[in-house]
C-alpha positions as a Markdown table, in Angstrom:
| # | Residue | x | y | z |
|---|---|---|---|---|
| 1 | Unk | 220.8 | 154.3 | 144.1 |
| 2 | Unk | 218.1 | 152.2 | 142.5 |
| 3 | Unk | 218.3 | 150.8 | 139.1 |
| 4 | Unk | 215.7 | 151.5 | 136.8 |
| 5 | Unk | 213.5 | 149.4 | 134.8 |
| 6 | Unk | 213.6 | 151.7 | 131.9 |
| 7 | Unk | 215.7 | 151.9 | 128.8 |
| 8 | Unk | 219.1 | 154.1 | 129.1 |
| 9 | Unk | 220.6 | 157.1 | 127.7 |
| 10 | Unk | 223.8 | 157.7 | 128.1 |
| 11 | Unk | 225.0 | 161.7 | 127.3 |
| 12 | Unk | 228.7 | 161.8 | 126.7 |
| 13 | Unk | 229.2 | 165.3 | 127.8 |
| 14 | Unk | 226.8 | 166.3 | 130.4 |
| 15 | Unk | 228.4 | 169.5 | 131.5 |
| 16 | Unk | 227.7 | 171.4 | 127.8 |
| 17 | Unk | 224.6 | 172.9 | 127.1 |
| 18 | Unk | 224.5 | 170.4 | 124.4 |
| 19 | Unk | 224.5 | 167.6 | 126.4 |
| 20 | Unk | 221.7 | 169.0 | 128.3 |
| 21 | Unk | 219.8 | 169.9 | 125.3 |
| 22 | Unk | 219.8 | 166.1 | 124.5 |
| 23 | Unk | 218.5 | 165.2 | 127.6 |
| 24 | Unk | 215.4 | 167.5 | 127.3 |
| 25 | Unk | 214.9 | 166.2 | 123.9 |
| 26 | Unk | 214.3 | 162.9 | 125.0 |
| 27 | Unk | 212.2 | 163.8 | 128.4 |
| 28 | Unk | 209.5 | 162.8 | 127.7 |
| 29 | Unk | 210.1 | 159.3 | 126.5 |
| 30 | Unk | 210.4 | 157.6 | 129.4 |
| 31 | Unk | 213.8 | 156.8 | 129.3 |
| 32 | Unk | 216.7 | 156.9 | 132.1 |
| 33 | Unk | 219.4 | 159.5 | 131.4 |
| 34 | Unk | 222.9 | 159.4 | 132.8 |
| 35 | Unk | 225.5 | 162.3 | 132.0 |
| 36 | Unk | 228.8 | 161.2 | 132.0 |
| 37 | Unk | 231.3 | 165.0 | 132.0 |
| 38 | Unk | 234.8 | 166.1 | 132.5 |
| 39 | Unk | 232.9 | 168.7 | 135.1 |
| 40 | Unk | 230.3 | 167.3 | 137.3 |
| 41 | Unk | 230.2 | 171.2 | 138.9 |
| 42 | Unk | 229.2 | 172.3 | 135.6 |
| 43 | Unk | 225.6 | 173.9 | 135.4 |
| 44 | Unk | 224.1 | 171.4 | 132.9 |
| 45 | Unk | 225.2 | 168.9 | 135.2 |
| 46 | Unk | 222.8 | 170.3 | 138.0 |
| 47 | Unk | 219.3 | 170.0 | 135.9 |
| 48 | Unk | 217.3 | 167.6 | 138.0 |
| 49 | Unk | 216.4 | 165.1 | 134.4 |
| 50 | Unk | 220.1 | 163.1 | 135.1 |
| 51 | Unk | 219.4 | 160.1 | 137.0 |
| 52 | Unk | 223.3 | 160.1 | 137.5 |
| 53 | Unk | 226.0 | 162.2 | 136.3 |
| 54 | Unk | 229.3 | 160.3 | 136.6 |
| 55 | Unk | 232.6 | 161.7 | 136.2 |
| 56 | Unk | 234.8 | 160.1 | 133.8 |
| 57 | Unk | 237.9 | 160.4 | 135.4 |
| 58 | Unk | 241.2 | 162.0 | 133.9 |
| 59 | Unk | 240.2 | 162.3 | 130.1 |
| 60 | Unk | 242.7 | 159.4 | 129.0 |
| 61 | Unk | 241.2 | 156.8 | 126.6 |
| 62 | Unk | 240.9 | 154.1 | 129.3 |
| 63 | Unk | 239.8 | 155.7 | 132.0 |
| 64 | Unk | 236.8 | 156.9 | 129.9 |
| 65 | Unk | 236.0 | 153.2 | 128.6 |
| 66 | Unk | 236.4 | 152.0 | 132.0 |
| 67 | Unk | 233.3 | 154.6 | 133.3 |
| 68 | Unk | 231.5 | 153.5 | 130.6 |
| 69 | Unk | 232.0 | 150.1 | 131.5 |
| 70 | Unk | 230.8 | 150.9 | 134.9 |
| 71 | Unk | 227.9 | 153.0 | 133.7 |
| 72 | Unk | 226.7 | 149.4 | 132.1 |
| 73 | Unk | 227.5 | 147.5 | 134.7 |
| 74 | Unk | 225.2 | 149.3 | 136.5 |
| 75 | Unk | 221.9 | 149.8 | 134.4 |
| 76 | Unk | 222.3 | 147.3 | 131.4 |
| 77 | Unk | 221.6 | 148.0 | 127.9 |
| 78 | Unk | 222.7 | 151.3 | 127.2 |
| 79 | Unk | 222.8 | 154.0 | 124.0 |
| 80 | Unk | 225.3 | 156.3 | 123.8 |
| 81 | Unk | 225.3 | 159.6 | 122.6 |
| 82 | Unk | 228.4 | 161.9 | 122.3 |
| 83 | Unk | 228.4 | 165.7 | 122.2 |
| 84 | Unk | 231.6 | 166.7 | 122.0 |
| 85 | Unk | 234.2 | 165.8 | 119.3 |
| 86 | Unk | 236.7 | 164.3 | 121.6 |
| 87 | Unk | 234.3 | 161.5 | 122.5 |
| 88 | Unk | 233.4 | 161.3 | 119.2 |
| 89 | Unk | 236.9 | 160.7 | 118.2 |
| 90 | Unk | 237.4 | 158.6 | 121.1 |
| 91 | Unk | 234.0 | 156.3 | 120.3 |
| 92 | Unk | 235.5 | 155.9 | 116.8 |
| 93 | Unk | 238.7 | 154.7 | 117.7 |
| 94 | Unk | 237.6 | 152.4 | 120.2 |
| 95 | Unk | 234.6 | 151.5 | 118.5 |
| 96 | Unk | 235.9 | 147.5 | 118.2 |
| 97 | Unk | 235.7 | 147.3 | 122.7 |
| 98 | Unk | 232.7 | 149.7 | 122.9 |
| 99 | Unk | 230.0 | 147.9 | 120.6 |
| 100 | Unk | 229.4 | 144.9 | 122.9 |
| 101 | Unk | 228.6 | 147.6 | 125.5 |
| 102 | Unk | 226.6 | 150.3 | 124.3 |
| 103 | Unk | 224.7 | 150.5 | 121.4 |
| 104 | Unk | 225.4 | 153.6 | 119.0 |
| 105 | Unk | 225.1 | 155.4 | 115.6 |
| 106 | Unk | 228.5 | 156.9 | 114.5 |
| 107 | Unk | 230.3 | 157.4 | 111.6 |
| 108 | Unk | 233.1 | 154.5 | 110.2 |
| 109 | Unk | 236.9 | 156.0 | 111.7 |
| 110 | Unk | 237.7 | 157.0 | 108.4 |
| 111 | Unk | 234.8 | 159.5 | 107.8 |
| 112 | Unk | 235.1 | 160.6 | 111.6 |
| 113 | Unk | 238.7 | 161.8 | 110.4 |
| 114 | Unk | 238.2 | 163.2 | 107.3 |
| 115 | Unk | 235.5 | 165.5 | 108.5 |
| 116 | Unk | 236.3 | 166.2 | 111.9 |
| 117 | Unk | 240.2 | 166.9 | 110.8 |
| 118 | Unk | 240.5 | 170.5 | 109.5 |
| 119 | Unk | 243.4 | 169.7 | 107.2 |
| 120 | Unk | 242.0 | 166.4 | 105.8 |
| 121 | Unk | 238.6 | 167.9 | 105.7 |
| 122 | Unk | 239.7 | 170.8 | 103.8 |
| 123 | Unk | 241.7 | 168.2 | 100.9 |
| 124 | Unk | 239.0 | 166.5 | 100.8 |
| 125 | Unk | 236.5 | 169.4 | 100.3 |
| 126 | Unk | 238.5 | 170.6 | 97.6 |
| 127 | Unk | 239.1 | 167.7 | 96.1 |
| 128 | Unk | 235.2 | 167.0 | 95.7 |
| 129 | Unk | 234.3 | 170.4 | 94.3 |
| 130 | Unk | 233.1 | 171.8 | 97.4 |
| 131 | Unk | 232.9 | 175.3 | 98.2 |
| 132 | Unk | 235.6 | 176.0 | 101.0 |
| 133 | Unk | 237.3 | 179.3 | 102.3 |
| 134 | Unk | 241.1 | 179.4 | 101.8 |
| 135 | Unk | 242.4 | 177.7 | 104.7 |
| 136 | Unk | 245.9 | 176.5 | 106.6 |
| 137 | Unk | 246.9 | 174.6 | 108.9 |
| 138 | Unk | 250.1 | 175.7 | 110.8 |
| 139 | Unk | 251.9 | 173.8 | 113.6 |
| 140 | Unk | 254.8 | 176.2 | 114.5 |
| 141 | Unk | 255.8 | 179.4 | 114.3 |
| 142 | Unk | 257.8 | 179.5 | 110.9 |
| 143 | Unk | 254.6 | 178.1 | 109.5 |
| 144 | Unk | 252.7 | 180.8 | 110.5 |
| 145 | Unk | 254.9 | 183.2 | 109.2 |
| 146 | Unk | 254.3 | 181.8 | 106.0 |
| 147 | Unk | 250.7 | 181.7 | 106.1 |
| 148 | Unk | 250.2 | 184.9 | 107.0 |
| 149 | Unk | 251.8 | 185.7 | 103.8 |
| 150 | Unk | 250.3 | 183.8 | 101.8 |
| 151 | Unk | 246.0 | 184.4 | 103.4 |
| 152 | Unk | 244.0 | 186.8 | 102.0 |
| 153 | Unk | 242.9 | 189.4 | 104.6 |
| 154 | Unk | 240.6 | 189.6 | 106.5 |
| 155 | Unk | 241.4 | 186.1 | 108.2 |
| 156 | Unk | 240.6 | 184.3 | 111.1 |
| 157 | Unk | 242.4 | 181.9 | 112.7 |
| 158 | Unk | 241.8 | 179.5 | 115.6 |
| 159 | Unk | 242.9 | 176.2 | 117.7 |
| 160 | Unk | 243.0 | 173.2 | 116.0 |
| 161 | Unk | 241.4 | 172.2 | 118.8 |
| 162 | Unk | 240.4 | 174.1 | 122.0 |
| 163 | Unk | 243.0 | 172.8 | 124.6 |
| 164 | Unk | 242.5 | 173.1 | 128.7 |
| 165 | Unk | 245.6 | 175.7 | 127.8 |
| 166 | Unk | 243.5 | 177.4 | 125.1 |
| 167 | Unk | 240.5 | 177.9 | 127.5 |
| 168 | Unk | 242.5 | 179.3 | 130.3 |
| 169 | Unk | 244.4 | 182.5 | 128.3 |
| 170 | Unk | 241.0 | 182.2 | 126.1 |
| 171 | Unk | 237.9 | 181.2 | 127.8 |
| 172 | Unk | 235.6 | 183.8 | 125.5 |
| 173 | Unk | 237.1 | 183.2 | 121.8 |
| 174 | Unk | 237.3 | 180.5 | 119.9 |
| 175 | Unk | 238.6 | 182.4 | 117.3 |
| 176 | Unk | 240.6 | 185.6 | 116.3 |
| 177 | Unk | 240.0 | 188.4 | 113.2 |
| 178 | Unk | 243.1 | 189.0 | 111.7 |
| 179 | Unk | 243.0 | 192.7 | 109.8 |
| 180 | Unk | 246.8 | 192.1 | 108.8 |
| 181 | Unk | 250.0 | 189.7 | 109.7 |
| 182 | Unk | 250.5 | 192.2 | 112.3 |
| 183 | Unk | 247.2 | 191.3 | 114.4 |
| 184 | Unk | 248.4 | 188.4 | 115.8 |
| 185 | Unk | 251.3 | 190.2 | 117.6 |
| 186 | Unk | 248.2 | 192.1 | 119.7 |
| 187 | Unk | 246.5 | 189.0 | 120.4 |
| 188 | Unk | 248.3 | 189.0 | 124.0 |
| 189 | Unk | 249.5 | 185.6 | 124.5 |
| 190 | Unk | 251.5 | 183.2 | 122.3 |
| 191 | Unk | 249.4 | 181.1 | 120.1 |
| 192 | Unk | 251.4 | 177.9 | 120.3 |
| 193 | Unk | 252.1 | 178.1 | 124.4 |
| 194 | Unk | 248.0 | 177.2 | 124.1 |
| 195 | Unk | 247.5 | 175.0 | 121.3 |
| 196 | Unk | 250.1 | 172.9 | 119.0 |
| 197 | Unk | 248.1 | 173.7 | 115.8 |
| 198 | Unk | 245.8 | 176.2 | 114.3 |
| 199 | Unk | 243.7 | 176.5 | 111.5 |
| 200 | Unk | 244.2 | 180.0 | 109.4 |
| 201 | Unk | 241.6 | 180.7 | 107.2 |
| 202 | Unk | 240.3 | 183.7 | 104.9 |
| 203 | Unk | 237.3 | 185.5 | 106.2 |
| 204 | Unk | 233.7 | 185.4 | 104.5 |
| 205 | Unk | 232.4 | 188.6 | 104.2 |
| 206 | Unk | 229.1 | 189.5 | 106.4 |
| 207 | Unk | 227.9 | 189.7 | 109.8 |
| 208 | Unk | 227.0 | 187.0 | 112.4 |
| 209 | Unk | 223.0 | 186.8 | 110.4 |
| 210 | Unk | 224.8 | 185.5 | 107.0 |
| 211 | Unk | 225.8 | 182.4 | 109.1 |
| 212 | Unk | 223.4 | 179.4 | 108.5 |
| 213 | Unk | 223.3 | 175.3 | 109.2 |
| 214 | Unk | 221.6 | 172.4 | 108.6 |
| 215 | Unk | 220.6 | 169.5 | 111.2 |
| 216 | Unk | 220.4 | 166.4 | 109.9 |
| 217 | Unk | 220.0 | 162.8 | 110.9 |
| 218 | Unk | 221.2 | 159.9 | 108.7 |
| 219 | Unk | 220.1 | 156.4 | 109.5 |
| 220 | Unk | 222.5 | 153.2 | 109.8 |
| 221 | Unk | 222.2 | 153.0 | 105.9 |
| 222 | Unk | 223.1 | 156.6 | 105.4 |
| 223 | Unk | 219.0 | 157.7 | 104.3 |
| 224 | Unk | 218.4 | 161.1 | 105.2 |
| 225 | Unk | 215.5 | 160.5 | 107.7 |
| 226 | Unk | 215.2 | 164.4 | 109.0 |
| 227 | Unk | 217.0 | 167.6 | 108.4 |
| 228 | Unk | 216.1 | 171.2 | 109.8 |
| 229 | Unk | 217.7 | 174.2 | 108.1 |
| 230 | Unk | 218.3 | 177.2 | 110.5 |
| 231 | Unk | 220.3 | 180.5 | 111.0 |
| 232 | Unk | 222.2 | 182.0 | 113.1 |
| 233 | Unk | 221.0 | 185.4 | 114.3 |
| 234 | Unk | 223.7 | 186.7 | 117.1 |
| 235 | Unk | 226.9 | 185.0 | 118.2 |
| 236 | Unk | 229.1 | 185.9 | 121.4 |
| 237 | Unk | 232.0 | 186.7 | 121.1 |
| 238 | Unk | 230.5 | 188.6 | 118.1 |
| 239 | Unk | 231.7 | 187.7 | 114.4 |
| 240 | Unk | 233.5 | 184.5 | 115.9 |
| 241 | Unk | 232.0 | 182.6 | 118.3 |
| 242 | Unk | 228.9 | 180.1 | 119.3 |
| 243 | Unk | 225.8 | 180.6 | 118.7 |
| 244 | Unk | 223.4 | 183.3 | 121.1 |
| 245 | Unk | 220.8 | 182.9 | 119.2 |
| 246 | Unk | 219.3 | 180.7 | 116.2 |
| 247 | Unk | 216.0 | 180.2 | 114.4 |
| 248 | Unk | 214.7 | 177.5 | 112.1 |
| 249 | Unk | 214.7 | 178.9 | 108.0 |
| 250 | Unk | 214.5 | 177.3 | 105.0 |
| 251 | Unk | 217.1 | 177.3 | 102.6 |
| 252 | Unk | 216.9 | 174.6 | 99.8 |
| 253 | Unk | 220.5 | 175.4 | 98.3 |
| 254 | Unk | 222.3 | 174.6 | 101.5 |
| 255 | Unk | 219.9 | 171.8 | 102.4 |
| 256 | Unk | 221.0 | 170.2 | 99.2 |
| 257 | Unk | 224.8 | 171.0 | 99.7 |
| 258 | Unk | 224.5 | 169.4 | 103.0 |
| 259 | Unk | 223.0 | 166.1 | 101.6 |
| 260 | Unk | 225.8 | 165.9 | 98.7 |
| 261 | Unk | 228.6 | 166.5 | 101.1 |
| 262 | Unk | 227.4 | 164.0 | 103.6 |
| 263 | Unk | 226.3 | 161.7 | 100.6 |
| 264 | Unk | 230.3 | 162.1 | 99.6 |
| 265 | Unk | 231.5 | 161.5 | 103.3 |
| 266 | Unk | 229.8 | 158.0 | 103.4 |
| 267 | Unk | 227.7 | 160.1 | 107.2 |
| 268 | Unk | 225.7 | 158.5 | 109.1 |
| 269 | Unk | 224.4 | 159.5 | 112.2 |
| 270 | Unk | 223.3 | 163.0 | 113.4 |
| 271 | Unk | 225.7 | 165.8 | 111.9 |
| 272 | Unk | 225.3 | 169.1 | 110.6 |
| 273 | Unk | 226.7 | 171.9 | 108.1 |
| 274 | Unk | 227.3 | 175.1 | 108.5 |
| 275 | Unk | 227.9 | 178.2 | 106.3 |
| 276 | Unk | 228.2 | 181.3 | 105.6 |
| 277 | Unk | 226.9 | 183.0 | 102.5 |
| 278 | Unk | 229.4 | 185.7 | 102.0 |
| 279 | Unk | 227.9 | 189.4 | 101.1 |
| 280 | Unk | 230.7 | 190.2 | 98.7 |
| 281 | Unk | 229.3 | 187.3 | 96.0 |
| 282 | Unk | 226.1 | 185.9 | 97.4 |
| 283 | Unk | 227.6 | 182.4 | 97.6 |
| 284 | Unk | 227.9 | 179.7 | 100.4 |
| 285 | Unk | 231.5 | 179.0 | 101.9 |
| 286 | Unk | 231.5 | 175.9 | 104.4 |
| 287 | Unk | 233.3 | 177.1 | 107.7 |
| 288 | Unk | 232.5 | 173.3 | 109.3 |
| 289 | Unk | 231.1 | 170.4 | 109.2 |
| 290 | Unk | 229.8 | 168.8 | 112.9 |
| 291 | Unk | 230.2 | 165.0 | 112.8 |
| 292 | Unk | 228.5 | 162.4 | 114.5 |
| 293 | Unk | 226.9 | 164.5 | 117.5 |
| 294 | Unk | 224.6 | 167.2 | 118.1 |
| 295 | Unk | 225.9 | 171.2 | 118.5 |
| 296 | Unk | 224.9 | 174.0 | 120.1 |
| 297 | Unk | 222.0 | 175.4 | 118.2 |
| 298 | Unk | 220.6 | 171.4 | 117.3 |
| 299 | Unk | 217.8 | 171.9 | 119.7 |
| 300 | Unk | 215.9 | 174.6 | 117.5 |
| 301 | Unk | 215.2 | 171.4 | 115.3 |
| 302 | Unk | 213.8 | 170.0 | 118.5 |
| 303 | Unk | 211.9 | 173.1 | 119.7 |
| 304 | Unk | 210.6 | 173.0 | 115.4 |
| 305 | Unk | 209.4 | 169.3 | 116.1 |
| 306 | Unk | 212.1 | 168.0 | 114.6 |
| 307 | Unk | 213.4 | 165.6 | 117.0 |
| 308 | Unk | 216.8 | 164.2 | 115.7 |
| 309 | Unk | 217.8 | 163.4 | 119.3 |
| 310 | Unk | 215.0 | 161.2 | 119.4 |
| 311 | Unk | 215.6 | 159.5 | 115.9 |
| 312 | Unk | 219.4 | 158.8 | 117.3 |
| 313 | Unk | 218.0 | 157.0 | 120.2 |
| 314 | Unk | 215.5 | 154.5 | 118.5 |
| 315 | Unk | 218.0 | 153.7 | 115.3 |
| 316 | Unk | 220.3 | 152.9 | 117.4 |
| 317 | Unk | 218.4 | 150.2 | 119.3 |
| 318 | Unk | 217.2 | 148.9 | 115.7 |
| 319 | Unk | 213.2 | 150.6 | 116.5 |
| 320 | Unk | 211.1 | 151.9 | 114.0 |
| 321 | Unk | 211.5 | 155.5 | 113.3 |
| 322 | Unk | 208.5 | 157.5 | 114.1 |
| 323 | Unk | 207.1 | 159.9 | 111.4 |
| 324 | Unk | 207.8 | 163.5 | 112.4 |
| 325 | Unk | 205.4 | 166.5 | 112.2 |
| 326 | Unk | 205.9 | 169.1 | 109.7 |
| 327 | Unk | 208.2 | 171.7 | 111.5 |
| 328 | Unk | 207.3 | 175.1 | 113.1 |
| 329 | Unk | 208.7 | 178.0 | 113.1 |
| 330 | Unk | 211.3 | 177.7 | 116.1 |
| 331 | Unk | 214.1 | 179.7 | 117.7 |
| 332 | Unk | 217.4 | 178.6 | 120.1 |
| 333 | Unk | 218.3 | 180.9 | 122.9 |
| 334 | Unk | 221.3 | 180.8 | 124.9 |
| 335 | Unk | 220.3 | 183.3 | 127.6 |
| 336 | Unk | 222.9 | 184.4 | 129.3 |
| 337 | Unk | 225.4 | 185.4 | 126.8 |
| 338 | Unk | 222.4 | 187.0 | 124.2 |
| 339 | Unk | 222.4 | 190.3 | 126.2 |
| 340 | Unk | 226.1 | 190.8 | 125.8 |
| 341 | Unk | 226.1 | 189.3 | 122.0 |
| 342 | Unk | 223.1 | 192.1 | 121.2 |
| 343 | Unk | 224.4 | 195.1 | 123.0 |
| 344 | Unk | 228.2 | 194.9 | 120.9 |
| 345 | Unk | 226.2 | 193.6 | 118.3 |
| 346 | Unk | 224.3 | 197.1 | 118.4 |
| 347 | Unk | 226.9 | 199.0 | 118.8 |
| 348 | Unk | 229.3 | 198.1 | 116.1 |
| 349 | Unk | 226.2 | 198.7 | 114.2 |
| 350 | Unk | 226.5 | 194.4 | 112.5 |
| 351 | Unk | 222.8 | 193.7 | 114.7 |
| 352 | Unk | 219.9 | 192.8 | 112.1 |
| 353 | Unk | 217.4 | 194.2 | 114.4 |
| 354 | Unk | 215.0 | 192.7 | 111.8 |
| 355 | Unk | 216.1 | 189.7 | 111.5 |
| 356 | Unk | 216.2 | 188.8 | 115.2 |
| 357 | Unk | 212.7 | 191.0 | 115.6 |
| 358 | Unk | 211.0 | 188.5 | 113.1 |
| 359 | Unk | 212.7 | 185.5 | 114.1 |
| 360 | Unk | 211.3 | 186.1 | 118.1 |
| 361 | Unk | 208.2 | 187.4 | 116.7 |
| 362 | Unk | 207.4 | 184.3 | 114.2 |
| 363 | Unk | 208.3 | 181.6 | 116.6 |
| 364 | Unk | 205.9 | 179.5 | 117.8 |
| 365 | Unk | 208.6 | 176.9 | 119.2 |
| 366 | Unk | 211.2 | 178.1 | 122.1 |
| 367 | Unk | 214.4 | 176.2 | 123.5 |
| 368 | Unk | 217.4 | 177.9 | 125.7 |
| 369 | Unk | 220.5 | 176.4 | 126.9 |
| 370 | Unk | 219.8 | 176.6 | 130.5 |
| 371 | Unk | 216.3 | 177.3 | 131.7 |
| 372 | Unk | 213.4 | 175.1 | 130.8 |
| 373 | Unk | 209.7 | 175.5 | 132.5 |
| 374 | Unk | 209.9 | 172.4 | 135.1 |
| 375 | Unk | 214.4 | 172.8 | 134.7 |
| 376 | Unk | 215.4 | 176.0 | 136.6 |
| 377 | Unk | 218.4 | 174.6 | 138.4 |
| 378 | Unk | 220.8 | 174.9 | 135.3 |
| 379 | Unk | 220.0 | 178.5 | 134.6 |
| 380 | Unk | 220.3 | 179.8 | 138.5 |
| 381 | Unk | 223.6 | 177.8 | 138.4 |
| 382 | Unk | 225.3 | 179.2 | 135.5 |
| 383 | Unk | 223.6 | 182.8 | 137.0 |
| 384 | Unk | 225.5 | 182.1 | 140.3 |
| 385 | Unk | 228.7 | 181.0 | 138.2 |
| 386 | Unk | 228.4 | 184.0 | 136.2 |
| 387 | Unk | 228.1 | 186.4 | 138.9 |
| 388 | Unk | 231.0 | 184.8 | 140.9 |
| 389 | Unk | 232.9 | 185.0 | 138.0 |
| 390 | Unk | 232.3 | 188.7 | 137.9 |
| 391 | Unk | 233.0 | 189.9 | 141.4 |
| 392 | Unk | 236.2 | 188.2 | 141.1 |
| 393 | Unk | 237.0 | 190.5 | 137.8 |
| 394 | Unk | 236.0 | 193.3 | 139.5 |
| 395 | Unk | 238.1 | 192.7 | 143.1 |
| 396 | Unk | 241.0 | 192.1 | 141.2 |
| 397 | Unk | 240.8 | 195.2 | 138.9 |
| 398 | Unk | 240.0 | 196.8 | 142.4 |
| 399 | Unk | 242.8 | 195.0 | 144.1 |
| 400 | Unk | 245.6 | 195.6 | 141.0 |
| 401 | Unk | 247.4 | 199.2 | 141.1 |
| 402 | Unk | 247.0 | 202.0 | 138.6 |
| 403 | Unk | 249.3 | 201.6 | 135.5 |
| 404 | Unk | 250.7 | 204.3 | 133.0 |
| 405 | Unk | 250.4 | 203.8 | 129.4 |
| 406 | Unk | 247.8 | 201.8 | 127.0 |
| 407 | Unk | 247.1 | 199.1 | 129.2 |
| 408 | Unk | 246.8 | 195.7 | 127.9 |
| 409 | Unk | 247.1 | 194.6 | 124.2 |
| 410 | Unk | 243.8 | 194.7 | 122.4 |
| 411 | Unk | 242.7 | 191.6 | 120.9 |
| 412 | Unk | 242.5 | 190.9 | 116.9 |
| 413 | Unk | 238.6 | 189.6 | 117.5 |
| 414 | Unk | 236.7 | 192.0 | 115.2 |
């Protein structure tokens, strides 16, 4: 394979929508971009922008450096950008053996941990006045027990961290309602054969349109340089999972919560908050900071004209930072799992049909997760996977012999 003369990109996490968001933000720059994944099958990993997507090996520490080293080895002078928070943790911790490699713009170790840990992260909120849902953290089942005495209902609770274990007994939810105690018992598999913590926390009242963010990019010497307030219209799973589809808003009450808390934190970087203002009292209940790395719905800032990716890229390689256009109205669009999000949406009767009318209508800026104009590949990928997935659902249903009785416990995801 040739070697470019161009400057690098290196995506931490090429297999995510995310990571391939990143890579269409910074497509037309001129730039080299090489995905390093944990799944080179993966349909992000198939858009023709990579120049190479490399696979970095068996997820330990040093086998992940050592790809990195390889990656540099290769092309020279590389930034890195991380989109999941495994590699941000990982970057952090080995931040000492990474800087004469690649250049990057992350958080100190000590802010990475206090935001990106649940339990520290909530302390600390609480500590600094901030406004956070009761939350706990459990690590075994005696702990639970407790907690589920002690939370306020309705709750949700969900992994510390999504584990390969998690995503194999749980590959839709991220997270579970709980009504009562008792909803955990019809969750229909045991919660710490998946994951050895989880976060239990008291549920904000309102439907998947009460939860908003705010994008923001922070340069090396923490100035705000950009932010991009948006809202989540429809998530799938519905009431607990990612985003399916997102427009830009404004919202000067959370922009300036967001600035304080990063402020506090000592951020720098790209990060976000998100929220949810709960129904019951009109007020704004963090449910999680992101640290040091884009999300899922980061690329309606980009589709606004508010190119954080891009601001990432040039502060890390010490450039001037360009002066950004005033944003448009903008939405985010995962396509394949918006159908499905709208349709139970609907029917539980939680769909603001107005909300998601206006915020289609109104936008004059349009990202997706998969499909692009001169990017098809990723979208009839994931389509392909998708269907594959399906046939296999329905052989085995067709395969699997006629049972008596209520079937299979229904889940606490409300």
């Amino acid at each position: 394979m040739p070697l470019p003369d161009r400057a690098v990109v290196l995506v931490a996490g090429a297999e995510s929508p995310t990571g391939l968001g990143v890579a269409r933000a910074l497509r037309g720059e001129g730039l080299t971009l090489v995905g390093l994944t944990n799944d080179p099958t993966a349909s992000p990993c198939r858009s023709g922008l990579w120049h190479e997507v490399v696979d970095e090996g068996d997820g330990c520490p040093r086998a992940w450096v050592a790809a990195v080293r390889g990656i540099v080895e290769r092309y020279g002078r590389t930034v890195l950008i991380p989109v999941r928070d495994d590699v941000v943790e990982l970057v952090a911790d080995h931040a000492t053996e990474l800087e004469p490699l690649v250049e990057f713009v992350l958080p100190p170790k000590d802010v990475v941990t206090t935001l990106l840990d649940k339990t520290a992260f909530h302390a600390w909120a609480v500590e600094h006045g901030f406004p956070v849902p009761h939350t706990e953290i459990v690590e075994d089942e005696a702990q639970l027990a407790a907690a589920l005495a002690r939370i306020p209902y309705p709750a949700v609770i969900k992994p510390f961290e999504r584990t390969p274990q998690w995503q194999v007994v749980s590959p839709r939810h991220k997270a579970y309602r709980l009504g009562s105690a008792a909803d955990v018992a019809r969750i229909g598999f045991r919660l710490f054969d998946a994951a050895p913590r989880f976060v239990l926390q008291q549920w904000i009242p309102g439907t998947d349109s009460d939860v908003w963010f705010c994008l923001v990019y922070r340069d090396r010497g923490g100035r705000e340089v950009a932010s991009q307030v948006g809202r989540k219209l429809v998530q799938w799973p519905v009431g607990t999972g990612c985003t399916a589809l997102a427009t830009t808003a404004e919202d000067e009450e959370l922009r300036a919560l967001t600035h304080r808390l990063l402020d506090a934190a000592g951020h720098i970087g790209v990060g976000s908050l998100e929220v949810k203002r709960s129904t019951a009292d009109g007020k704004l209940y963090i449910t999680e900071p992101t640290v040091g790395r884009p999300n899922l719905q980061s690329n309606v800032a980009t589709a606004a004209g508010v190119n954080l990716t891009l601001l990432q890229y040039r502060d890390a390689l010490g450039l001037d930072l360009p002066q950004l256009p005033d944003p448009r109205p903008a939405v985010w669009i995962h396509e394949t799992s918006l159908p499905r999000a709208m349709a139970v949406s609907a029917a539980r009767g939680v769909l603001d049909v107005r909300a998601v009318v206006g915020g289609l209508r109104g936008a004059s800026g349009r990202m997706a997760a998969f499909s692009a104009t001169a990017d098809r590949t990723p979208l009839t990928s994931e389509l392909r996977r998708l269907g594959g997935r399906a046939a296999c659902v329905v052989s085995g249903a067709l395969r699997r012999p006629a049972r008596r009785g209520s079937g299979a416990p229904a889940t606490a995801e409300g």
